[in-house]
Amino acid sequence: MSEEVTKKQYSADSIQALEGIEHVRMRPSMYIGDVGPRGLHHLVYEVVDNSIDEALAGHCDTIRVTINEDNSITVEDNGRGIPVDIHKKEGVSALEVVMTKIGAGGKFDKDSYKVSGGLHGVGVSCVNALSDHLKATVYRDGKIWEQEYERGKSVYPVKAVGETDLRGTVVTFQPDASIFQQTTEYNYDTLASRMRELAYLNKGIKITLTDKRHTNEKGEFEGEEFHSEEGLKEFIRFLDGNRESIIADVVSMEGEKNGIPVEVAMVYNSSFSENLHSYVNNINTHEGGTHLSGFRRGLTTTLKKYADNSGMLDKLKFDIAGDDFREGLTAIVSVKVAEPQFEGQTKTKLGNREVTSAVSQAVSEMLENYLEEHPNDAKTIVQKVIMAAQARHAARKAREMVQRKTVMSGGGLPGKLSDCSETDPEKCEIFLVEGDSAGGTAKQGRDRNFQAILPLRGKILNVEKAMHHKVFENEEIKNIFTALGVTIGTEEDSKALNLEKLRYHKVVIMCDADVDGSHIATLILTFFFRYMKELIENGHVYIATPPLYLVKKGAKKTYAWSDKERDRLAQEFGGSVNIQRYKGLGEMNAEQLWDTTMNPEFRTLRQVTIDNGSEADRIFSMLMGDEVPPRREFIEKNAAYANIDA
Ligand code: 0RA
């Protein structure tokens, strides 16, 4: 090949690379989901995933993640280091290819397939394209190599800057504020919960997280080390730490079935909820899929067989359904799939058919052994299943009552609901308001065209501690179901919430801005999380934020949402100002409530999201469960206004 041609080819390729970078910058959401806080944090996960892959390939055991003072992020590992030699096809350093070629990933290394990988699996080049500045340092072959980039383009060719005995890769990036316009500030807890999850999912790897933005009293940086020798077994103990186990130990297994690495761990607790968490290549598959079906199948077949043989079901007058085997069950399924097919609305549902039987077999083997070796536990589990079946029959009756009412419109709507006149659900909002009196104020203050009010009396039922039929018999909960117009499928495999008839696309929880109010908000959220998760997942649930203070001077008055804001306003007004602390919604008149909390032009609604399903599950079980100390600790740590949009 003549030099002429090589050059031409190189420049053609680099133009293509440029187009790739421009495309990522033009349509960032296509690559990382969104450009809000979620996308911002996703950048870190994408870089860490590369190091996890290196660890899974057996070449590295430590990953350090640092939030630097300026909110840039450093990820370092002690792996082989990204190769720096000239990539034959591209004519530049392999490091540069990995960093600047969109879609290049680590694919040129054919010996190891990439198993981990962010939700979008887009590679570190996307992170680079969306960063103001990125610096890659590689310790390899006795040398320290370096290259820097701006907005995805290299600033200089890869160069050797020193010598070293170390091996590894260090990437530091500063997200581009012109892309992440909402915020470029990293949340420690968000990163910590993902790093913890990764440590449990990939046992043996040490992951540290350090926050250099502030120090504690001793002058040390905040930070944690995540490391698990027992993997999912420990993950289950962590998740269920606030629940009471009814069996001796966590049941777990790890192995390969039909060439698919499968890991499963499970435990039964005394609660009534089912908590299944599933992962494919370290990605949380919120929508489940074939691996979860395999888990359910394995569990049901094995337990059913055991129960039948035990004779415990002989005198039973009602049938046992799949659900009954999963009440009080907490389980994690984690598989590694070479070419995962993701389906579903959020592309988090595994579609690969072959995975079902692999997981089902693994679970059957694991459970058969456990039941054989722990006859007392086996009996406890079967008894629990029988009780669940019994309760399900009672619950079905109660639920059918609710749904009969829901389906018949007209007389069906709850008497306490003040509905809006608009009928297009997309334009409609419903406020769930604590107490009849605040409900009255909200009713006067609202825009009745599109805002409906449903007052809830007192504390709503703590669904975390109640059996299903009690939940469906509860007056306030029945009102929420009928007002929203949603129903729950009764078929075995379509327990999903039916949102087609949802009457309001914004469901706003409006409670007092105090400890009681946030407790009530948490109770309502717990109900949504356990019984209407899809409502949250589809972005329909919001929390209203009423102001804490009214700051007045003469005719001038304004509101404050924090102590800091109150002090600033008081200073701005100067002289003697009158400050009123709103203890509850009831202290505001209708106009004030509209101005500050309900008027779409001025209010702030906090959208409730589930960033991390297992973490949310753990927090709800803690907040609403029996153990008091962890709850107190959480509330103290998160102050009066617990950050419930976990
Ligand atoms: C491909 C090949 C080799 C290393 C890596 C990728 C690698 C990538 C990343 C990303 C973050 N940390 C990493 N560490 C390693 C090396 C192949 C060889 O040395 O033979």
mmCIF file of N, CA, C and O in Angstrom, residues 451-482:
data_model
loop_
_atom_site.group_PDB
_atom_site.id
_atom_site.type_symbol
_atom_site.label_atom_id
_atom_site.label_comp_id
_atom_site.label_asym_id
_atom_site.label_seq_id
_atom_site.Cartn_x
_atom_site.Cartn_y
_atom_site.Cartn_z
ATOM 1 N N GLN A 451 -56.338 20.147 38.145
ATOM 2 C CA GLN A 451 -55.801 19.620 39.397
ATOM 3 C C GLN A 451 -56.896 19.011 40.269
ATOM 4 O O GLN A 451 -57.873 19.677 40.597
ATOM 5 N N ALA A 452 -56.708 17.741 40.624
ATOM 6 C CA ALA A 452 -57.650 17.062 41.506
ATOM 7 C C ALA A 452 -57.021 16.925 42.887
ATOM 8 O O ALA A 452 -55.797 16.916 43.018
ATOM 9 N N ILE A 453 -57.883 16.857 43.896
ATOM 10 C CA ILE A 453 -57.384 16.729 45.269
ATOM 11 C C ILE A 453 -57.980 15.482 45.924
ATOM 12 O O ILE A 453 -59.189 15.279 45.895
ATOM 13 N N LEU A 454 -57.121 14.663 46.504
ATOM 14 C CA LEU A 454 -57.614 13.549 47.313
ATOM 15 C C LEU A 454 -57.012 13.662 48.714
ATOM 16 O O LEU A 454 -55.828 13.419 48.903
ATOM 17 N N PRO A 455 -57.821 14.071 49.691
ATOM 18 C CA PRO A 455 -57.288 14.134 51.058
ATOM 19 C C PRO A 455 -57.165 12.728 51.635
ATOM 20 O O PRO A 455 -58.009 11.878 51.386
ATOM 21 N N LEU A 456 -56.091 12.501 52.364
ATOM 22 C CA LEU A 456 -55.912 11.207 53.022
ATOM 23 C C LEU A 456 -55.981 11.445 54.515
ATOM 24 O O LEU A 456 -55.364 12.371 55.029
ATOM 25 N N ARG A 457 -56.742 10.615 55.189
ATOM 26 C CA ARG A 457 -56.918 10.860 56.614
ATOM 27 C C ARG A 457 -55.794 10.221 57.421
ATOM 28 O O ARG A 457 -55.524 9.028 57.276
ATOM 29 N N GLY A 458 -55.143 11.041 58.227
ATOM 30 C CA GLY A 458 -54.143 10.532 59.170
ATOM 31 C C GLY A 458 -53.046 9.730 58.494
ATOM 32 O O GLY A 458 -52.720 9.956 57.343
ATOM 33 N N LYS A 459 -52.528 8.782 59.242
ATOM 34 C CA LYS A 459 -51.422 7.990 58.706
ATOM 35 C C LYS A 459 -51.974 6.851 57.869
ATOM 36 O O LYS A 459 -52.844 6.114 58.335
ATOM 37 N N ILE A 460 -51.467 6.724 56.672
ATOM 38 C CA ILE A 460 -51.962 5.607 55.884
ATOM 39 C C ILE A 460 -51.260 4.324 56.333
ATOM 40 O O ILE A 460 -50.240 4.360 56.996
ATOM 41 N N LEU A 461 -51.853 3.217 55.958
ATOM 42 C CA LEU A 461 -51.351 1.907 56.401
ATOM 43 C C LEU A 461 -49.891 1.695 56.016
ATOM 44 O O LEU A 461 -49.480 2.026 54.920
ATOM 45 N N ASN A 462 -49.125 1.148 56.944
ATOM 46 C CA ASN A 462 -47.752 0.765 56.643
ATOM 47 C C ASN A 462 -47.762 -0.587 55.923
ATOM 48 O O ASN A 462 -47.846 -1.635 56.549
ATOM 49 N N VAL A 463 -47.699 -0.551 54.597
ATOM 50 C CA VAL A 463 -47.858 -1.789 53.818
ATOM 51 C C VAL A 463 -46.680 -2.741 54.001
ATOM 52 O O VAL A 463 -46.779 -3.929 53.712
ATOM 53 N N GLU A 464 -45.574 -2.203 54.481
ATOM 54 C CA GLU A 464 -44.390 -3.032 54.703
ATOM 55 C C GLU A 464 -44.682 -4.119 55.736
ATOM 56 O O GLU A 464 -44.089 -5.177 55.722
ATOM 57 N N LYS A 465 -45.597 -3.817 56.653
ATOM 58 C CA LYS A 465 -45.854 -4.766 57.733
ATOM 59 C C LYS A 465 -47.216 -5.445 57.623
ATOM 60 O O LYS A 465 -47.618 -6.162 58.532
ATOM 61 N N ALA A 466 -47.955 -5.158 56.550
ATOM 62 C CA ALA A 466 -49.314 -5.682 56.474
ATOM 63 C C ALA A 466 -49.436 -6.792 55.438
ATOM 64 O O ALA A 466 -48.758 -6.774 54.419
ATOM 65 N N MET A 467 -50.315 -7.731 55.684
ATOM 66 C CA MET A 467 -50.567 -8.777 54.701
ATOM 67 C C MET A 467 -51.374 -8.175 53.555
ATOM 68 O O MET A 467 -52.069 -7.175 53.724
ATOM 69 N N HIS A 468 -51.288 -8.824 52.379
ATOM 70 C CA HIS A 468 -51.896 -8.237 51.190
ATOM 71 C C HIS A 468 -53.382 -7.926 51.337
ATOM 72 O O HIS A 468 -53.855 -6.897 50.889
ATOM 73 N N HIS A 469 -54.133 -8.848 51.961
ATOM 74 C CA HIS A 469 -55.577 -8.582 51.997
ATOM 75 C C HIS A 469 -55.890 -7.375 52.868
ATOM 76 O O HIS A 469 -56.828 -6.646 52.608
ATOM 77 N N LYS A 470 -55.055 -7.154 53.892
ATOM 78 C CA LYS A 470 -55.256 -5.957 54.733
ATOM 79 C C LYS A 470 -55.025 -4.691 53.902
ATOM 80 O O LYS A 470 -55.706 -3.685 54.064
ATOM 81 N N VAL A 471 -54.044 -4.774 53.013
ATOM 82 C CA VAL A 471 -53.739 -3.624 52.167
ATOM 83 C C VAL A 471 -54.941 -3.294 51.288
ATOM 84 O O VAL A 471 -55.366 -2.148 51.191
ATOM 85 N N PHE A 472 -55.515 -4.332 50.671
ATOM 86 C CA PHE A 472 -56.620 -4.079 49.757
ATOM 87 C C PHE A 472 -57.923 -3.738 50.472
ATOM 88 O O PHE A 472 -58.868 -3.267 49.863
ATOM 89 N N GLU A 473 -57.961 -4.028 51.769
ATOM 90 C CA GLU A 473 -59.170 -3.673 52.530
ATOM 91 C C GLU A 473 -59.099 -2.261 53.081
ATOM 92 O O GLU A 473 -60.089 -1.718 53.544
ATOM 93 N N ASN A 474 -57.903 -1.663 53.058
ATOM 94 C CA ASN A 474 -57.707 -0.346 53.663
ATOM 95 C C ASN A 474 -58.429 0.752 52.875
ATOM 96 O O ASN A 474 -58.287 0.865 51.653
ATOM 97 N N GLU A 475 -59.220 1.569 53.596
ATOM 98 C CA GLU A 475 -60.052 2.608 52.975
ATOM 99 C C GLU A 475 -59.229 3.574 52.118
ATOM 100 O O GLU A 475 -59.549 3.825 50.959
ATOM 101 N N GLU A 476 -58.151 4.132 52.710
ATOM 102 C CA GLU A 476 -57.362 5.145 52.005
ATOM 103 C C GLU A 476 -56.729 4.546 50.742
ATOM 104 O O GLU A 476 -56.671 5.180 49.696
ATOM 105 N N ILE A 477 -56.275 3.314 50.872
ATOM 106 C CA ILE A 477 -55.627 2.672 49.730
ATOM 107 C C ILE A 477 -56.639 2.349 48.633
ATOM 108 O O ILE A 477 -56.386 2.542 47.454
ATOM 109 N N LYS A 478 -57.817 1.926 49.048
ATOM 110 C CA LYS A 478 -58.871 1.689 48.059
ATOM 111 C C LYS A 478 -59.168 2.985 47.310
ATOM 112 O O LYS A 478 -59.344 2.996 46.097
ATOM 113 N N ASN A 479 -59.206 4.103 48.078
ATOM 114 C CA ASN A 479 -59.465 5.395 47.447
ATOM 115 C C ASN A 479 -58.388 5.758 46.426
ATOM 116 O O ASN A 479 -58.688 6.294 45.363
ATOM 117 N N ILE A 480 -57.128 5.472 46.768
ATOM 118 C CA ILE A 480 -56.042 5.789 45.831
ATOM 119 C C ILE A 480 -56.210 4.974 44.546
ATOM 120 O O ILE A 480 -56.147 5.507 43.440
ATOM 121 N N PHE A 481 -56.485 3.672 44.694
ATOM 122 C CA PHE A 481 -56.683 2.825 43.509
ATOM 123 C C PHE A 481 -57.816 3.352 42.627
ATOM 124 O O PHE A 481 -57.656 3.513 41.420
ATOM 125 N N THR A 482 -58.954 3.619 43.262
ATOM 126 C CA THR A 482 -60.098 4.018 42.444
ATOM 127 C C THR A 482 -59.900 5.407 41.852
ATOM 128 O O THR A 482 -60.228 5.640 40.698
#
